[in-house]
Short mmCIF file of C-alpha atoms and ligand atoms in Angstrom, two decimals:
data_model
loop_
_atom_site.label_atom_id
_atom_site.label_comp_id
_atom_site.label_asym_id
_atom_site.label_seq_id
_atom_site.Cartn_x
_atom_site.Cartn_y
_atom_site.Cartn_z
CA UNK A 1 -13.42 -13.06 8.73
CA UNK A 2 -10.59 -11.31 10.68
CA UNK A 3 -11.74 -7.77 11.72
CA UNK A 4 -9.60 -5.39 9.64
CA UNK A 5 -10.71 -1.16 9.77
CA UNK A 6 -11.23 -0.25 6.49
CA UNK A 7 -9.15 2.77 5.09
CA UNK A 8 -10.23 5.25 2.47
CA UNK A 9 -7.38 7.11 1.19
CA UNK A 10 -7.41 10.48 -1.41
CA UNK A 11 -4.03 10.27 -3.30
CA UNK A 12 -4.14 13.76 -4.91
CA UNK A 13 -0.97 13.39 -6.68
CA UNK A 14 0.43 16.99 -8.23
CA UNK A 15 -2.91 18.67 -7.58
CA UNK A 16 -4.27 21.82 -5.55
CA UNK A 17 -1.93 24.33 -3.90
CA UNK A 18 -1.77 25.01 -0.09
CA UNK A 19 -4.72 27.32 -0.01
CA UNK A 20 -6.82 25.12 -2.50
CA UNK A 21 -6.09 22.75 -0.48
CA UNK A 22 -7.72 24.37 2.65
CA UNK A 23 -10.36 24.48 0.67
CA UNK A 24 -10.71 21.20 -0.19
CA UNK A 25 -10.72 20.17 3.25
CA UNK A 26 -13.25 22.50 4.48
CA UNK A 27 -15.20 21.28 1.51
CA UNK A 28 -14.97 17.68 2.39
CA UNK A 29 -15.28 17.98 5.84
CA UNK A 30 -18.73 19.81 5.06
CA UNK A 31 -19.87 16.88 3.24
CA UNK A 32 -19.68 14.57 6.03
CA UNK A 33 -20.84 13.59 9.41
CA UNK A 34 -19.57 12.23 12.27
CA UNK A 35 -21.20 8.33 11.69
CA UNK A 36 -19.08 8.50 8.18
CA UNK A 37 -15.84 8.80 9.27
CA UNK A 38 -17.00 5.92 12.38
CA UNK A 39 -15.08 2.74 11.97
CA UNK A 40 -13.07 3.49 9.43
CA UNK A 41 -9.68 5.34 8.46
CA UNK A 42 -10.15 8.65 6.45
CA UNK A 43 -6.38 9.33 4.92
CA UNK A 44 -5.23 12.68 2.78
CA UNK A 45 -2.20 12.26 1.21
CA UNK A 46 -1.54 16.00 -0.73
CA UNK A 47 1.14 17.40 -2.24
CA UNK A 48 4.07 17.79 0.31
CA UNK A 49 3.67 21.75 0.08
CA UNK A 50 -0.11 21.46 1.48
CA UNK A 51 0.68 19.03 4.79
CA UNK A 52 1.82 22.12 7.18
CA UNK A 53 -1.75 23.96 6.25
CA UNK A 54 -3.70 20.16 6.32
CA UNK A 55 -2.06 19.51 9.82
CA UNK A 56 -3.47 22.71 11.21
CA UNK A 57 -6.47 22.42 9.91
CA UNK A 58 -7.28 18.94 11.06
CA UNK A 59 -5.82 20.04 14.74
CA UNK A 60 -7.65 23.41 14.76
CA UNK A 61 -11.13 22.13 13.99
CA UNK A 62 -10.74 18.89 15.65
CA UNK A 63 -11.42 16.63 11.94
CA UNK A 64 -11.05 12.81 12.31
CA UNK A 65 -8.59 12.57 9.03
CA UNK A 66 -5.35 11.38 9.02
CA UNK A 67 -2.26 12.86 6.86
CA UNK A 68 -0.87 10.64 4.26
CA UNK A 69 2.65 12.10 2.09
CA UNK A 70 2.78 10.88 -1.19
CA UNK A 71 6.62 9.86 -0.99
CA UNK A 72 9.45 10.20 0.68
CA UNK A 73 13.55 9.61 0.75
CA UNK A 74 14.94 6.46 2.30
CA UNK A 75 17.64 8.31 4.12
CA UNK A 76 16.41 10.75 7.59
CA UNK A 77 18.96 13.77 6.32
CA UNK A 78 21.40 14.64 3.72
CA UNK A 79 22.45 16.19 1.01
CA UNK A 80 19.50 15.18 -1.99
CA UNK A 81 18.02 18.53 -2.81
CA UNK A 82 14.54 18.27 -3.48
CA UNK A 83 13.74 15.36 -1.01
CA UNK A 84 11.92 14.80 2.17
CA UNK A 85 12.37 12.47 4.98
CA UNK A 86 10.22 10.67 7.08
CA UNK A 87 11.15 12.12 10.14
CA UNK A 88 10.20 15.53 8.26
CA UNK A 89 7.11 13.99 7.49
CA UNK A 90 6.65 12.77 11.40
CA UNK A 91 7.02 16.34 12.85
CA UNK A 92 3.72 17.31 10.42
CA UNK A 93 1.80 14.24 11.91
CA UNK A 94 1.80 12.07 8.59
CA UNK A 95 1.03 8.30 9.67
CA UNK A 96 1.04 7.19 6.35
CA UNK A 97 3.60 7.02 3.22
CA UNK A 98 2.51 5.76 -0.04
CA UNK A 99 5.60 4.05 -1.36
CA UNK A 100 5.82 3.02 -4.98
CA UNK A 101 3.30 4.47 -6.51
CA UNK A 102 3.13 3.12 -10.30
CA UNK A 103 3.50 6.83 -11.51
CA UNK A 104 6.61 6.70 -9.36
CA UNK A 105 7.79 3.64 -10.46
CA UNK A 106 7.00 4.05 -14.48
CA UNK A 107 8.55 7.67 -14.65
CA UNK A 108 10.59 8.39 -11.45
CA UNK A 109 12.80 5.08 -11.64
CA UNK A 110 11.47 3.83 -8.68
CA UNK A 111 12.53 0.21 -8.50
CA UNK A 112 11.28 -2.77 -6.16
CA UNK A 113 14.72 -2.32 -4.45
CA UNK A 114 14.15 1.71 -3.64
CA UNK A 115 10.68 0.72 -2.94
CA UNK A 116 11.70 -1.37 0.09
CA UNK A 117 14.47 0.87 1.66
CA UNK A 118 11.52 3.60 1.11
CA UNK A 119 9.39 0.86 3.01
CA UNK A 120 11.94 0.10 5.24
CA UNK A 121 12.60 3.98 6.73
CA UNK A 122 9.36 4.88 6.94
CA UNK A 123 8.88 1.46 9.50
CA UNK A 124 11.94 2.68 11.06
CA UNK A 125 10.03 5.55 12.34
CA UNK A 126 6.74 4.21 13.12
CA UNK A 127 5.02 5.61 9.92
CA UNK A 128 2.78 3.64 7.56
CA UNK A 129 3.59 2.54 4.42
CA UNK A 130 0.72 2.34 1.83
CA UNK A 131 3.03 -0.20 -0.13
CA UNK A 132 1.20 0.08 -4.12
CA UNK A 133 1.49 -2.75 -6.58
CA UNK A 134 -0.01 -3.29 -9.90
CA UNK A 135 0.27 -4.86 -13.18
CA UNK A 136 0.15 -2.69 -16.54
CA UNK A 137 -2.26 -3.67 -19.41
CA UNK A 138 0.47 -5.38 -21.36
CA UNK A 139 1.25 -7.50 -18.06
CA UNK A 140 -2.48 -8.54 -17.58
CA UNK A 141 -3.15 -9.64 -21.37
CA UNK A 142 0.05 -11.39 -20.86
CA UNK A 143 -1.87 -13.69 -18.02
CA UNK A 144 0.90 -12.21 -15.26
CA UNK A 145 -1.17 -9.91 -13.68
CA UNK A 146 -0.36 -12.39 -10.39
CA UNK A 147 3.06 -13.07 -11.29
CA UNK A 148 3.95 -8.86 -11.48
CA UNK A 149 2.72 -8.57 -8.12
CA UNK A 150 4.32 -11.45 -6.54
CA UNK A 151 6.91 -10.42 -7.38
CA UNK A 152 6.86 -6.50 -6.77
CA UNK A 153 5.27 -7.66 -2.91
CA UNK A 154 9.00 -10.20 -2.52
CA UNK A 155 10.98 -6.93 -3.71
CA UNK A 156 9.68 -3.98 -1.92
CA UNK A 157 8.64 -5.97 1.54
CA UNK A 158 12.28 -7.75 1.61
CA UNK A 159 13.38 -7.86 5.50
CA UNK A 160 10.62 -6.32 6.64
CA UNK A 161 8.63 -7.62 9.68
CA UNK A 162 5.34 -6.10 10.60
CA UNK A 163 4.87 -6.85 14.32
CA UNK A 164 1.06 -4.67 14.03
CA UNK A 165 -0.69 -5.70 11.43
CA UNK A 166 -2.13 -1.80 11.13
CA UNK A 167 1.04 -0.65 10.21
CA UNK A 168 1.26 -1.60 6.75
CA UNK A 169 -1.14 -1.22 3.87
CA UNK A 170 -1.05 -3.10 0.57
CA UNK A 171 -2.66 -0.73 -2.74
CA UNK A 172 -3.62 -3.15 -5.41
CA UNK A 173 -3.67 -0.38 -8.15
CA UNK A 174 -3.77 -2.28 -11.50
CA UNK A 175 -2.00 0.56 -13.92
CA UNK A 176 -4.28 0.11 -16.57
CA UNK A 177 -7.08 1.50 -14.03
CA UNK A 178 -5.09 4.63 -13.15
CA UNK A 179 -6.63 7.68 -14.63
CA UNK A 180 -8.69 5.95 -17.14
CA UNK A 181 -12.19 5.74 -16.08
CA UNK A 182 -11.55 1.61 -16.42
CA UNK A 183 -12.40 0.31 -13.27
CA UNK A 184 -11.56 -3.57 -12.50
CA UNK A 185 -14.40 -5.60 -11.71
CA UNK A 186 -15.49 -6.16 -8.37
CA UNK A 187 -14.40 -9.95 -9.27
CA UNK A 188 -11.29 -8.83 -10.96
CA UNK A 189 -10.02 -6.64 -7.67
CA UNK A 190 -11.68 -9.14 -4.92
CA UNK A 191 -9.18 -12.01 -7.26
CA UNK A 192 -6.31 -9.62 -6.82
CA UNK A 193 -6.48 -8.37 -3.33
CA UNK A 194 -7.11 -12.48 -2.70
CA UNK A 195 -3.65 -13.03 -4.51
CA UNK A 196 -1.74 -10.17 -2.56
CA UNK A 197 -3.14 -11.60 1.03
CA UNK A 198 -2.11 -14.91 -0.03
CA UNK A 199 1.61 -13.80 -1.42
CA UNK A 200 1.63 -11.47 1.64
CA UNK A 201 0.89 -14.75 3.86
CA UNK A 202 4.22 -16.07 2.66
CA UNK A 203 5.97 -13.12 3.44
CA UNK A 204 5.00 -12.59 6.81
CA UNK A 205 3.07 -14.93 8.11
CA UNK A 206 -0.73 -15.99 7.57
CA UNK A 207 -2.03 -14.85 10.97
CA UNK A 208 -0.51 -11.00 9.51
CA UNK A 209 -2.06 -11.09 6.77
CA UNK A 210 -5.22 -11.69 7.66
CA UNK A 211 -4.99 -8.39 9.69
CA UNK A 212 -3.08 -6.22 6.80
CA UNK A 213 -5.17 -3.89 5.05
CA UNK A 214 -5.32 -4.04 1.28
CA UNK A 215 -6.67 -1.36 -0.67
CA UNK A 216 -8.16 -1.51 -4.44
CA UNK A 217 -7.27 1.23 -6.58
CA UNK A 218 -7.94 2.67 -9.79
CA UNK A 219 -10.94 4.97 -11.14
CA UNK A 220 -12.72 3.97 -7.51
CA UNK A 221 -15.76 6.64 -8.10
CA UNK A 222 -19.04 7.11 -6.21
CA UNK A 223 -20.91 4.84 -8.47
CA UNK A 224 -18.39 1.34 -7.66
CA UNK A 225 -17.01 2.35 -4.34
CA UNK A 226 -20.14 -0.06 -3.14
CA UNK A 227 -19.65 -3.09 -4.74
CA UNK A 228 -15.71 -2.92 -4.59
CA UNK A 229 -16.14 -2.49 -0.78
CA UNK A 230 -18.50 -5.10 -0.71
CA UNK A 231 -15.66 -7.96 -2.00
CA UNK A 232 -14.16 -9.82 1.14
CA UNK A 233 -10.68 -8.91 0.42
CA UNK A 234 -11.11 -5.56 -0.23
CA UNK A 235 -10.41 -3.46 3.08
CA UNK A 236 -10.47 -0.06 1.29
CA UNK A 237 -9.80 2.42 -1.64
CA UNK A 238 -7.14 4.45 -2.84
CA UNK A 239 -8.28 7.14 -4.80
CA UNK A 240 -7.10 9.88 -6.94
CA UNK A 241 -8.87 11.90 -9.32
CA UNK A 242 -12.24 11.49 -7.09
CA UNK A 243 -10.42 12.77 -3.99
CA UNK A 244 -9.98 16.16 -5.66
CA UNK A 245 -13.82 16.51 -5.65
CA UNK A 246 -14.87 16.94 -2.58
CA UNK A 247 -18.24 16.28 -3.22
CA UNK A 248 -17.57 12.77 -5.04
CA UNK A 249 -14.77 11.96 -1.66
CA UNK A 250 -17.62 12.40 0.50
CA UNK A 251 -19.83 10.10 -1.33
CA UNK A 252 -16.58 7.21 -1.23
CA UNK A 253 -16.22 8.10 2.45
CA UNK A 254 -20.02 7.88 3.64
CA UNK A 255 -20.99 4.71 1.19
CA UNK A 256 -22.16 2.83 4.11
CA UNK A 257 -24.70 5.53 4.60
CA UNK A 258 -28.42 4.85 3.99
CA UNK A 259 -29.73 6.07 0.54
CA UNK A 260 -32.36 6.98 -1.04
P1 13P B 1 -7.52 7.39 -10.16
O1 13P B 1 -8.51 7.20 -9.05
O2 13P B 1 -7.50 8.77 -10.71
O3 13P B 1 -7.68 6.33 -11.22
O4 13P B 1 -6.07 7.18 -9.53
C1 13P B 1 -5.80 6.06 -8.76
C2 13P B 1 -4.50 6.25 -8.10
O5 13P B 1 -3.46 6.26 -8.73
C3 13P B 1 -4.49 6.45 -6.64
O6 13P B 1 -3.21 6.33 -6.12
#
């Protein structure tokens, strides 16, 4: 099996301010121990407002997490109040991007096409892209669960070549798992990821993507972090309502430790 660092990632969508935040961090960073974070990628993807505090934190006391932004614009300057580029986002040390987020794509208009120029800047400055796909319930009892995420992998990766296979993460985040305490099964997500490596095999090559990283997500918890870990395909979680707890982030983080 190729050798691919597994990546834990807190997605704390339009939660905690900058001082929570702080807080958070400290919290979380009390929770664990060195061996936890050993071998693997710990990512923190807060609100925008939050990264500046996050960055000093993590430099100040030294803490092996990474910065994740939640979004971004496609364009490096400009006139679209509101926004923020990726170079913006590379002067506060983010690696990684999430782009397309289902949230962003079921109530911000976020298409496959924006999706991929999204994709496309943040490779054009050396960040990350945590590239999300899932289907919603409707799509699944339809049987085109696959289908939905063929095809949302062909739209948002269009012209993009990955010549380091760290540099881009695939979220499998089925919608209907988002929020609702309905996990997949460790089957269900190990079938998926299995489906996005193959698609993403296509796209870029087989030899890439047996080195991308794809991520389940969707009610990941302390209780199923385990057994989704566990499934071959599955090379990490992306998390949301769990990260905000930083009790129940440092369980996810240190699963491989020893219980009991
Ligand atoms: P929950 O973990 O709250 O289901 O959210 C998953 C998610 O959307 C992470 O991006």
């Amino acid at each position: 099996m190729a050798d691919r660092l597994p990546i834990i990632a807190g997605n704390w969508k339009m939660h905690r301010d900058h001082l929570e935040a702080i807080q958070l961090v400290q919290k979380l960073a009390y929770h664990l121990e060195g061996d936890d974070y050993a071998g693997q990628e710990v990512v923190l993807c807060p609100p925008f407002i939050a990264l500046r505090s996050i960055q000093t934190l993590i430099q100040s006391d030294g803490l092996p997490m990474k910065l994740g932004a939640q979004t971004c614009h496609h364009e490096d300057e400009g006139a679209f109040t509101g926004e923020i580029s990726v170079p913006m986002l590379e002067r506060l040390d983010v690696e990684y991007v999430l782009a397309g987020h289902s949230e962003r794509r079921a109530m911000f208009g976020e298409t496959d096409e924006v999706v991929n120029a999204k994709v496309q800047a943040i490779r054009s400055h050396g960040l990350r892209p945590i590239l999300c796909v899932g289907e919603s319930l409707e799509q699944r009892e339809a049987g085109r669960a696959e289908d939905v995420v063929t095809e949302q992998l062909r739209g948002s990766l269009a012209g993009v070549t990955v010549s380091d296979p760290h540099d881009l993460v695939v979220a499998y985040e089925p919608v209907w798992a988002i929020g609702t305490g309905k996990t997949a099964t460790p089957d269900d997500a190990q079938q998926m990821c299995a489906a996005v490596r193959s698609e993403l095999g296509s796209l870029l090559g087989q030899p890439t993507a047996d080195q991308l990283r794809i991520q389940y997500g969707g009610s990941v918890k302390p209780g199923n972090i385990r057994a989704l870990m566990a499934e071959p395909d599955v090379d990490g979680v992306l998390v949301g309502g769990a990260s905000l707890s930083s009790e129940d982030f440092a369980l996810i983080v240190a699963h491989r430790r020893e219980r009991g």
